[in-house]
């Protein structure tokens, strides 16, 4: 479940403009904030997620949905399993990676809704575990890819 880079960068720009800029009194520092805003505006539509990273995410999402559907089927919840399989099949027929990603994200959201509605049924917890594991692993992968914080530089002002 990933926001497009343009949305992330637009959010950063909005935060700079609405929250940071009003707190900056020095003209030179304000000029730097405006320069950063211009850079963000110019690059936000040029940036994409790395292909290898996004493919890894899409493969993992599809595997989680497949496993969840199999567990639902094994638990006798064929209609729920069919719904997940249909969403997965629709996503996998898309050639455009961004569209496939959006479809898989929607399928994961739908899986969470389906599983929540059927949560009292036996075997649903095992099906939900597949989706949870995917989301946890995705978060861990995201954290492992982040840069080390600049806390020492931030604390020095």
Tab-separated table of N, CA and C in Angstrom:
chain	number	residue	atom	x	y	z
A	1	UNK	N	0.854	-1.160	0.000
A	1	UNK	CA	0.000	0.000	0.000
A	1	UNK	C	0.904	1.229	0.000
A	2	UNK	N	1.161	1.686	-1.157
A	2	UNK	CA	2.180	2.709	-1.315
A	2	UNK	C	1.609	3.907	-2.047
A	3	UNK	N	1.876	5.082	-1.503
A	3	UNK	CA	1.490	6.324	-2.179
A	3	UNK	C	2.470	6.598	-3.310
A	4	UNK	N	2.006	7.158	-4.405
A	4	UNK	CA	2.936	7.533	-5.475
A	4	UNK	C	3.919	8.596	-4.969
A	5	UNK	N	5.154	8.585	-5.478
A	5	UNK	CA	6.142	9.575	-5.037
A	5	UNK	C	5.657	11.014	-5.179
A	6	UNK	N	4.894	11.313	-6.219
A	6	UNK	CA	4.403	12.684	-6.407
A	6	UNK	C	3.523	13.119	-5.237
A	7	UNK	N	2.738	12.197	-4.704
A	7	UNK	CA	1.872	12.515	-3.565
A	7	UNK	C	2.715	12.754	-2.312
A	8	UNK	N	3.734	11.917	-2.117
A	8	UNK	CA	4.622	12.078	-0.961
A	8	UNK	C	5.343	13.421	-1.034
A	9	UNK	N	5.903	13.729	-2.204
A	9	UNK	CA	6.635	14.992	-2.361
A	9	UNK	C	5.709	16.200	-2.239
A	10	UNK	N	4.485	16.082	-2.723
A	10	UNK	CA	3.520	17.178	-2.565
A	10	UNK	C	3.205	17.398	-1.088
A	11	UNK	N	3.143	16.323	-0.326
A	11	UNK	CA	2.920	16.443	1.113
A	11	UNK	C	4.075	17.118	1.820
A	12	UNK	N	5.293	16.782	1.405
A	12	UNK	CA	6.476	17.435	1.974
A	12	UNK	C	6.440	18.928	1.654
A	13	UNK	N	6.127	19.251	0.415
A	13	UNK	CA	6.059	20.661	0.009
A	13	UNK	C	4.987	21.408	0.795
A	14	UNK	N	3.842	20.780	0.968
A	14	UNK	CA	2.752	21.416	1.717
A	14	UNK	C	3.171	21.666	3.167
A	15	UNK	N	3.862	20.709	3.773
A	15	UNK	CA	4.342	20.879	5.148
A	15	UNK	C	5.347	22.014	5.233
A	16	UNK	N	6.265	22.060	4.271
A	16	UNK	CA	7.236	23.162	4.262
A	16	UNK	C	6.535	24.512	4.149
A	17	UNK	N	5.573	24.580	3.246
A	17	UNK	CA	4.907	25.857	2.991
A	17	UNK	C	3.973	26.274	4.128
A	18	UNK	N	3.232	25.311	4.671
A	18	UNK	CA	2.214	25.660	5.666
A	18	UNK	C	2.728	25.665	7.102
A	19	UNK	N	3.726	24.832	7.403
A	19	UNK	CA	4.183	24.705	8.787
A	19	UNK	C	5.572	25.280	9.035
A	20	UNK	N	6.488	25.056	8.102
A	20	UNK	CA	7.868	25.496	8.309
A	20	UNK	C	8.032	26.971	7.950
A	21	UNK	N	7.594	27.346	6.771
A	21	UNK	CA	7.798	28.708	6.283
A	21	UNK	C	7.286	29.788	7.245
A	22	UNK	N	6.085	29.643	7.816
A	22	UNK	CA	5.625	30.680	8.743
A	22	UNK	C	6.506	30.830	9.991
A	23	UNK	N	7.238	29.774	10.346
A	23	UNK	CA	8.077	29.822	11.543
A	23	UNK	C	9.478	30.358	11.261
A	24	UNK	N	9.811	30.552	9.985
A	24	UNK	CA	11.151	31.017	9.614
A	24	UNK	C	11.107	32.531	9.434
A	25	UNK	N	11.903	33.232	10.247
A	25	UNK	CA	11.909	34.689	10.189
A	25	UNK	C	13.030	35.267	9.352
A	26	UNK	N	14.147	34.577	9.281
A	26	UNK	CA	15.312	35.068	8.551
A	26	UNK	C	15.043	35.026	7.047
A	27	UNK	N	15.303	36.157	6.360
A	27	UNK	CA	15.027	36.240	4.918
A	27	UNK	C	15.827	35.220	4.116
A	28	UNK	N	17.086	35.034	4.473
A	28	UNK	CA	17.917	34.074	3.734
A	28	UNK	C	17.379	32.654	3.917
A	29	UNK	N	16.994	32.318	5.132
A	29	UNK	CA	16.447	30.984	5.391
A	29	UNK	C	15.113	30.794	4.661
A	30	UNK	N	14.294	31.847	4.624
A	30	UNK	CA	13.028	31.769	3.890
A	30	UNK	C	13.292	31.545	2.401
A	31	UNK	N	14.324	32.193	1.882
A	31	UNK	CA	14.697	31.995	0.482
A	31	UNK	C	15.074	30.552	0.203
A	32	UNK	N	15.767	29.918	1.149
A	32	UNK	CA	16.129	28.508	0.989
A	32	UNK	C	14.887	27.614	1.003
A	33	UNK	N	13.925	27.943	1.846
A	33	UNK	CA	12.683	27.165	1.881
A	33	UNK	C	11.944	27.309	0.550
A	34	UNK	N	11.883	28.536	0.026
A	34	UNK	CA	11.234	28.740	-1.277
A	34	UNK	C	11.972	27.975	-2.386
A	35	UNK	N	13.297	27.947	-2.318
A	35	UNK	CA	14.075	27.188	-3.311
A	35	UNK	C	13.751	25.699	-3.211
A	36	UNK	N	13.655	25.188	-1.990
A	36	UNK	CA	13.308	23.776	-1.800
A	36	UNK	C	11.907	23.485	-2.342
A	37	UNK	N	10.982	24.413	-2.123
A	37	UNK	CA	9.623	24.243	-2.647
A	37	UNK	C	9.621	24.182	-4.171
A	38	UNK	N	10.430	25.016	-4.789
A	38	UNK	CA	10.501	25.011	-6.254
A	38	UNK	C	11.099	23.705	-6.772
A	39	UNK	N	12.144	23.223	-6.121
A	39	UNK	CA	12.746	21.947	-6.525
A	39	UNK	C	11.711	20.830	-6.407
A	40	UNK	N	10.997	20.784	-5.289
A	40	UNK	CA	9.977	19.751	-5.106
A	40	UNK	C	8.897	19.833	-6.180
A	41	UNK	N	8.469	21.036	-6.511
A	41	UNK	CA	7.442	21.208	-7.543
A	41	UNK	C	7.932	20.715	-8.898
A	42	UNK	N	9.213	20.901	-9.174
A	42	UNK	CA	9.756	20.516	-10.478
A	42	UNK	C	10.057	19.027	-10.593
A	43	UNK	N	10.316	18.348	-9.490
A	43	UNK	CA	10.701	16.939	-9.590
A	43	UNK	C	9.590	15.970	-9.219
A	44	UNK	N	8.531	16.446	-8.599
A	44	UNK	CA	7.561	15.489	-8.071
A	44	UNK	C	6.931	14.597	-9.137
A	45	UNK	N	6.789	15.066	-10.353
A	45	UNK	CA	6.214	14.223	-11.399
A	45	UNK	C	7.270	13.430	-12.171
A	46	UNK	N	8.532	13.617	-11.819
A	46	UNK	CA	9.614	12.913	-12.504
A	46	UNK	C	10.125	11.711	-11.724
A	47	UNK	N	9.716	11.598	-10.479
A	47	UNK	CA	10.252	10.569	-9.589
A	47	UNK	C	9.318	9.365	-9.569
A	48	UNK	N	9.902	8.168	-9.619
A	48	UNK	CA	9.153	6.919	-9.495
A	48	UNK	C	9.861	6.036	-8.486
A	49	UNK	N	9.118	5.075	-7.942
A	49	UNK	CA	9.753	4.100	-7.068
A	49	UNK	C	10.696	3.242	-7.902
A	50	UNK	N	11.781	2.805	-7.303
A	50	UNK	CA	12.710	1.929	-8.015
A	50	UNK	C	11.971	0.692	-8.507
A	51	UNK	N	12.242	0.296	-9.730
A	51	UNK	CA	11.537	-0.823	-10.352
A	51	UNK	C	11.730	-2.106	-9.550
A	52	UNK	N	12.953	-2.408	-9.138
A	52	UNK	CA	13.198	-3.655	-8.415
A	52	UNK	C	12.484	-3.672	-7.070
A	53	UNK	N	12.447	-2.524	-6.407
A	53	UNK	CA	11.766	-2.430	-5.117
A	53	UNK	C	10.265	-2.613	-5.307
A	54	UNK	N	9.698	-1.936	-6.286
A	54	UNK	CA	8.254	-2.026	-6.509
A	54	UNK	C	7.854	-3.429	-6.948
A	55	UNK	N	8.659	-4.064	-7.798
A	55	UNK	CA	8.343	-5.433	-8.226
A	55	UNK	C	8.367	-6.390	-7.037
A	56	UNK	N	9.328	-6.200	-6.137
A	56	UNK	CA	9.394	-7.025	-4.924
A	56	UNK	C	8.112	-6.859	-4.102
A	57	UNK	N	7.649	-5.629	-3.972
A	57	UNK	CA	6.422	-5.354	-3.217
A	57	UNK	C	5.210	-6.002	-3.879
A	58	UNK	N	5.119	-5.883	-5.187
A	58	UNK	CA	3.972	-6.428	-5.906
A	58	UNK	C	3.955	-7.951	-5.837
A	59	UNK	N	5.125	-8.557	-5.958
A	59	UNK	CA	5.225	-10.015	-5.858
A	59	UNK	C	4.807	-10.490	-4.473
A	60	UNK	N	5.263	-9.788	-3.443
A	60	UNK	CA	4.918	-10.155	-2.067
A	60	UNK	C	3.423	-9.975	-1.803
A	61	UNK	N	2.838	-8.912	-2.338
A	61	UNK	CA	1.399	-8.679	-2.157
A	61	UNK	C	0.593	-9.788	-2.828
A	62	UNK	N	0.984	-10.152	-4.046
A	62	UNK	CA	0.277	-11.217	-4.764
A	62	UNK	C	0.394	-12.544	-4.017
A	63	UNK	N	1.569	-12.830	-3.477
A	63	UNK	CA	1.766	-14.070	-2.719
A	63	UNK	C	0.900	-14.086	-1.461
A	64	UNK	N	0.814	-12.963	-0.776
A	64	UNK	CA	-0.008	-12.879	0.438
A	64	UNK	C	-1.483	-13.088	0.105
A	65	UNK	N	-1.937	-12.485	-0.977
A	65	UNK	CA	-3.336	-12.648	-1.384
A	65	UNK	C	-3.628	-14.092	-1.792
A	66	UNK	N	-2.689	-14.711	-2.510
A	66	UNK	CA	-2.854	-16.106	-2.922
A	66	UNK	C	-2.941	-17.018	-1.707
A	67	UNK	N	-2.018	-16.830	-0.775
A	67	UNK	CA	-2.002	-17.660	0.434
A	67	UNK	C	-3.271	-17.452	1.260
A	68	UNK	N	-3.703	-16.223	1.370
A	68	UNK	CA	-4.921	-15.929	2.123
A	68	UNK	C	-6.131	-16.600	1.473
A	69	UNK	N	-6.218	-16.529	0.148
A	69	UNK	CA	-7.327	-17.172	-0.568
A	69	UNK	C	-7.293	-18.687	-0.377
A	70	UNK	N	-6.093	-19.278	-0.425
A	70	UNK	CA	-5.969	-20.725	-0.213
A	70	UNK	C	-6.442	-21.115	1.182
A	71	UNK	N	-6.075	-20.317	2.174
A	71	UNK	CA	-6.486	-20.615	3.550
A	71	UNK	C	-7.994	-20.447	3.724
A	72	UNK	N	-8.561	-19.459	3.060
A	72	UNK	CA	-10.017	-19.295	3.118
A	72	UNK	C	-10.716	-20.492	2.475
A	73	UNK	N	-10.211	-20.919	1.318
A	73	UNK	CA	-10.793	-22.066	0.618
A	73	UNK	C	-10.716	-23.313	1.496
A	74	UNK	N	-9.570	-23.531	2.125
A	74	UNK	CA	-9.387	-24.696	2.992
A	74	UNK	C	-10.309	-24.652	4.206
A	75	UNK	N	-10.720	-23.459	4.593
A	75	UNK	CA	-11.620	-23.300	5.742
A	75	UNK	C	-13.089	-23.368	5.341
A	76	UNK	N	-13.350	-23.603	4.059
A	76	UNK	CA	-14.725	-23.704	3.601
A	76	UNK	C	-15.366	-22.375	3.254
A	77	UNK	N	-14.559	-21.340	3.129
A	77	UNK	CA	-15.076	-20.013	2.790
A	77	UNK	C	-14.781	-19.718	1.317
A	78	UNK	N	-15.414	-20.499	0.451
A	78	UNK	CA	-15.156	-20.419	-0.979
A	78	UNK	C	-15.513	-19.087	-1.611
A	79	UNK	N	-16.605	-18.477	-1.184
A	79	UNK	CA	-17.009	-17.193	-1.774
A	79	UNK	C	-15.981	-16.110	-1.464
A	80	UNK	N	-15.497	-16.097	-0.228
A	80	UNK	CA	-14.490	-15.110	0.160
A	80	UNK	C	-13.183	-15.356	-0.589
A	81	UNK	N	-12.814	-16.636	-0.715
A	81	UNK	CA	-11.594	-16.989	-1.446
A	81	UNK	C	-11.709	-16.569	-2.910
A	82	UNK	N	-12.868	-16.802	-3.507
A	82	UNK	CA	-13.082	-16.433	-4.913
A	82	UNK	C	-12.977	-14.925	-5.100
A	83	UNK	N	-13.471	-14.171	-4.133
A	83	UNK	CA	-13.398	-12.706	-4.231
A	83	UNK	C	-11.944	-12.240	-4.234
A	84	UNK	N	-11.119	-12.831	-3.372
A	84	UNK	CA	-9.696	-12.456	-3.345
A	84	UNK	C	-8.999	-12.881	-4.635
A	85	UNK	N	-9.311	-14.090	-5.109
A	85	UNK	CA	-8.685	-14.572	-6.351
A	85	UNK	C	-9.075	-13.702	-7.547
A	86	UNK	N	-10.314	-13.270	-7.586
A	86	UNK	CA	-10.771	-12.420	-8.696
A	86	UNK	C	-10.044	-11.078	-8.683
A	87	UNK	N	-9.889	-10.494	-7.504
A	87	UNK	CA	-9.176	-9.212	-7.399
A	87	UNK	C	-7.716	-9.385	-7.796
A	88	UNK	N	-7.117	-10.483	-7.375
A	88	UNK	CA	-5.725	-10.765	-7.722
A	88	UNK	C	-5.574	-10.985	-9.226
A	89	UNK	N	-6.470	-11.751	-9.819
A	89	UNK	CA	-6.402	-12.013	-11.262
A	89	UNK	C	-6.561	-10.725	-12.060
A	90	UNK	N	-7.472	-9.874	-11.632
A	90	UNK	CA	-7.668	-8.597	-12.332
A	90	UNK	C	-6.406	-7.749	-12.268
A	91	UNK	N	-5.749	-7.748	-11.119
A	91	UNK	CA	-4.519	-6.956	-10.964
A	91	UNK	C	-3.393	-7.515	-11.822
A	92	UNK	N	-3.265	-8.822	-11.860
A	92	UNK	CA	-2.143	-9.432	-12.570
A	92	UNK	C	-2.280	-9.348	-14.086
A	93	UNK	N	-3.456	-9.028	-14.592
A	93	UNK	CA	-3.634	-8.857	-16.036
A	93	UNK	C	-3.222	-7.468	-16.508
A	94	UNK	N	-2.898	-6.596	-15.583
A	94	UNK	CA	-2.505	-5.230	-15.940
A	94	UNK	C	-1.015	-5.180	-16.254
A	95	UNK	N	-0.667	-4.638	-17.411
A	95	UNK	CA	0.736	-4.536	-17.806
A	95	UNK	C	1.439	-3.357	-17.147
A	96	UNK	N	0.712	-2.286	-16.929
A	96	UNK	CA	1.292	-1.090	-16.334
A	96	UNK	C	1.563	-1.344	-14.847
A	97	UNK	N	2.825	-1.208	-14.442
A	97	UNK	CA	3.227	-1.502	-13.062
A	97	UNK	C	2.478	-0.636	-12.050
A	98	UNK	N	2.314	0.642	-12.354
A	98	UNK	CA	1.618	1.532	-11.417
A	98	UNK	C	0.157	1.111	-11.259
A	99	UNK	N	-0.487	0.777	-12.367
A	99	UNK	CA	-1.886	0.339	-12.308
A	99	UNK	C	-1.999	-0.989	-11.568
A	100	UNK	N	-1.047	-1.896	-11.834
A	100	UNK	CA	-1.041	-3.183	-11.135
A	100	UNK	C	-0.853	-2.973	-9.636
A	101	UNK	N	0.034	-2.044	-9.286
A	101	UNK	CA	0.261	-1.741	-7.873
A	101	UNK	C	-0.987	-1.202	-7.200
A	102	UNK	N	-1.673	-0.282	-7.883
A	102	UNK	CA	-2.916	0.259	-7.318
A	102	UNK	C	-3.967	-0.837	-7.165
A	103	UNK	N	-4.045	-1.724	-8.152
A	103	UNK	CA	-5.029	-2.809	-8.089
A	103	UNK	C	-4.698	-3.787	-6.962
A	104	UNK	N	-3.418	-4.094	-6.783
A	104	UNK	CA	-3.034	-4.987	-5.681
A	104	UNK	C	-3.257	-4.324	-4.330
A	105	UNK	N	-2.976	-3.035	-4.244
A	105	UNK	CA	-3.258	-2.308	-2.999
A	105	UNK	C	-4.753	-2.370	-2.682
A	106	UNK	N	-5.578	-2.162	-3.706
A	106	UNK	CA	-7.029	-2.230	-3.512
A	106	UNK	C	-7.452	-3.646	-3.119
A	107	UNK	N	-6.801	-4.655	-3.712
A	107	UNK	CA	-7.119	-6.046	-3.371
A	107	UNK	C	-6.747	-6.347	-1.921
A	108	UNK	N	-5.622	-5.807	-1.460
A	108	UNK	CA	-5.241	-5.989	-0.053
A	108	UNK	C	-6.257	-5.325	0.874
A	109	UNK	N	-6.675	-4.130	0.513
A	109	UNK	CA	-7.694	-3.443	1.317
A	109	UNK	C	-8.987	-4.252	1.337
A	110	UNK	N	-9.377	-4.752	0.170
A	110	UNK	CA	-10.591	-5.556	0.077
A	110	UNK	C	-10.448	-6.828	0.913
A	111	UNK	N	-9.271	-7.438	0.881
A	111	UNK	CA	-9.036	-8.645	1.676
A	111	UNK	C	-9.227	-8.359	3.160
A	112	UNK	N	-8.720	-7.224	3.611
A	112	UNK	CA	-8.887	-6.866	5.023
A	112	UNK	C	-10.366	-6.696	5.374
A	113	UNK	N	-11.136	-6.099	4.472
A	113	UNK	CA	-12.574	-5.919	4.709
A	113	UNK	C	-13.279	-7.275	4.728
A	114	UNK	N	-12.981	-8.117	3.736
A	114	UNK	CA	-13.597	-9.445	3.651
A	114	UNK	C	-13.275	-10.256	4.901
A	115	UNK	N	-12.017	-10.253	5.296
A	115	UNK	CA	-11.596	-11.040	6.453
A	115	UNK	C	-12.183	-10.491	7.747
A	116	UNK	N	-12.320	-9.192	7.834
A	116	UNK	CA	-12.919	-8.609	9.034
A	116	UNK	C	-14.389	-9.010	9.152
A	117	UNK	N	-15.093	-9.005	8.032
A	117	UNK	CA	-16.514	-9.387	8.058
A	117	UNK	C	-16.697	-10.854	8.456
A	118	UNK	N	-15.740	-11.687	8.075
A	118	UNK	CA	-15.849	-13.126	8.344
A	118	UNK	C	-15.030	-13.547	9.563
A	119	UNK	N	-14.610	-12.598	10.378
A	119	UNK	CA	-13.658	-12.893	11.456
A	119	UNK	C	-14.137	-13.947	12.447
A	120	UNK	N	-15.447	-14.137	12.592
A	120	UNK	CA	-15.958	-15.133	13.536
A	120	UNK	C	-15.873	-16.555	12.980
A	121	UNK	N	-15.643	-16.674	11.685
A	121	UNK	CA	-15.584	-17.994	11.049
A	121	UNK	C	-14.258	-18.687	11.371
A	122	UNK	N	-14.295	-20.009	11.537
A	122	UNK	CA	-13.039	-20.735	11.778
A	122	UNK	C	-12.125	-20.649	10.554
A	123	UNK	N	-10.857	-20.471	10.795
A	123	UNK	CA	-9.865	-20.417	9.727
A	123	UNK	C	-9.578	-19.026	9.203
A	124	UNK	N	-10.386	-18.057	9.562
A	124	UNK	CA	-10.182	-16.700	9.056
A	124	UNK	C	-8.908	-16.093	9.639
A	125	UNK	N	-8.625	-16.413	10.890
A	125	UNK	CA	-7.417	-15.857	11.518
A	125	UNK	C	-6.164	-16.279	10.746
A	126	UNK	N	-6.127	-17.518	10.266
A	126	UNK	CA	-4.976	-17.987	9.481
A	126	UNK	C	-4.889	-17.241	8.152
A	127	UNK	N	-6.035	-16.981	7.539
A	127	UNK	CA	-6.046	-16.234	6.277
A	127	UNK	C	-5.604	-14.796	6.506
A	128	UNK	N	-6.026	-14.229	7.617
A	128	UNK	CA	-5.631	-12.862	7.957
A	128	UNK	C	-4.139	-12.781	8.269
A	129	UNK	N	-3.593	-13.850	8.826
A	129	UNK	CA	-2.164	-13.869	9.170
A	129	UNK	C	-1.290	-13.649	7.932
A	130	UNK	N	-1.709	-14.150	6.786
A	130	UNK	CA	-0.937	-13.959	5.546
A	130	UNK	C	-0.865	-12.486	5.167
A	131	UNK	N	-1.987	-11.807	5.260
A	131	UNK	CA	-2.031	-10.384	4.915
A	131	UNK	C	-1.251	-9.573	5.940
A	132	UNK	N	-1.449	-9.897	7.218
A	132	UNK	CA	-0.705	-9.186	8.270
A	132	UNK	C	0.800	-9.349	8.077
A	133	UNK	N	1.230	-10.576	7.821
A	133	UNK	CA	2.665	-10.832	7.643
A	133	UNK	C	3.212	-10.015	6.480
A	134	UNK	N	2.455	-9.936	5.391
A	134	UNK	CA	2.901	-9.127	4.252
A	134	UNK	C	3.062	-7.666	4.658
A	135	UNK	N	2.070	-7.124	5.361
A	135	UNK	CA	2.123	-5.714	5.754
A	135	UNK	C	3.266	-5.449	6.733
A	136	UNK	N	3.494	-6.365	7.661
A	136	UNK	CA	4.614	-6.220	8.600
A	136	UNK	C	5.935	-6.284	7.846
A	137	UNK	N	6.076	-7.266	6.963
A	137	UNK	CA	7.316	-7.396	6.190
A	137	UNK	C	7.555	-6.183	5.302
A	138	UNK	N	6.484	-5.632	4.736
A	138	UNK	CA	6.620	-4.431	3.913
A	138	UNK	C	7.124	-3.269	4.751
A	139	UNK	N	6.599	-3.123	5.940
A	139	UNK	CA	7.046	-2.051	6.833
A	139	UNK	C	8.507	-2.232	7.205
A	140	UNK	N	8.901	-3.455	7.501
A	140	UNK	CA	10.305	-3.728	7.842
A	140	UNK	C	11.205	-3.414	6.654
A	141	UNK	N	10.803	-3.833	5.445
A	141	UNK	CA	11.610	-3.521	4.254
A	141	UNK	C	11.733	-2.015	4.063
A	142	UNK	N	10.631	-1.298	4.275
A	142	UNK	CA	10.670	0.164	4.146
A	142	UNK	C	11.633	0.774	5.156
A	143	UNK	N	11.574	0.311	6.388
A	143	UNK	CA	12.461	0.846	7.424
A	143	UNK	C	13.924	0.532	7.131
A	144	UNK	N	14.187	-0.640	6.574
A	144	UNK	CA	15.571	-1.013	6.259
A	144	UNK	C	16.140	-0.155	5.130
A	145	UNK	N	15.278	0.374	4.282
A	145	UNK	CA	15.740	1.190	3.154
A	145	UNK	C	15.895	2.663	3.499
A	146	UNK	N	15.395	3.080	4.643
A	146	UNK	CA	15.468	4.499	4.980
A	146	UNK	C	16.889	4.888	5.356
A	147	UNK	N	17.187	6.139	5.132
A	147	UNK	CA	18.496	6.673	5.492
A	147	UNK	C	18.580	6.833	7.001
A	148	UNK	N	19.799	6.810	7.503
A	148	UNK	CA	19.984	7.032	8.935
A	148	UNK	C	19.571	8.467	9.254
A	149	UNK	N	18.934	8.660	10.400
A	149	UNK	CA	18.502	10.014	10.749
A	149	UNK	C	19.690	10.942	10.985
A	150	UNK	N	19.462	12.184	10.729
A	150	UNK	CA	20.499	13.200	10.915
A	150	UNK	C	20.348	13.872	12.275
A	151	UNK	N	20.079	13.078	13.304
A	151	UNK	CA	19.809	13.641	14.623
A	151	UNK	C	20.984	14.450	15.160
A	152	UNK	N	22.211	13.984	14.888
A	152	UNK	CA	23.362	14.745	15.387
A	152	UNK	C	23.435	16.120	14.729
A	153	UNK	N	23.113	16.197	13.441
A	153	UNK	CA	23.118	17.497	12.757
A	153	UNK	C	21.925	18.346	13.183
A	154	UNK	N	20.789	17.700	13.399
A	154	UNK	CA	19.600	18.431	13.828
A	154	UNK	C	19.829	19.036	15.205
A	155	UNK	N	20.444	18.276	16.104
A	155	UNK	CA	20.648	18.767	17.469
A	155	UNK	C	21.640	19.927	17.526
A	156	UNK	N	22.487	20.052	16.512
A	156	UNK	CA	23.452	21.150	16.483
A	156	UNK	C	22.841	22.424	15.910
A	157	UNK	N	21.621	22.329	15.435
A	157	UNK	CA	20.923	23.508	14.933
A	157	UNK	C	21.266	23.773	13.529
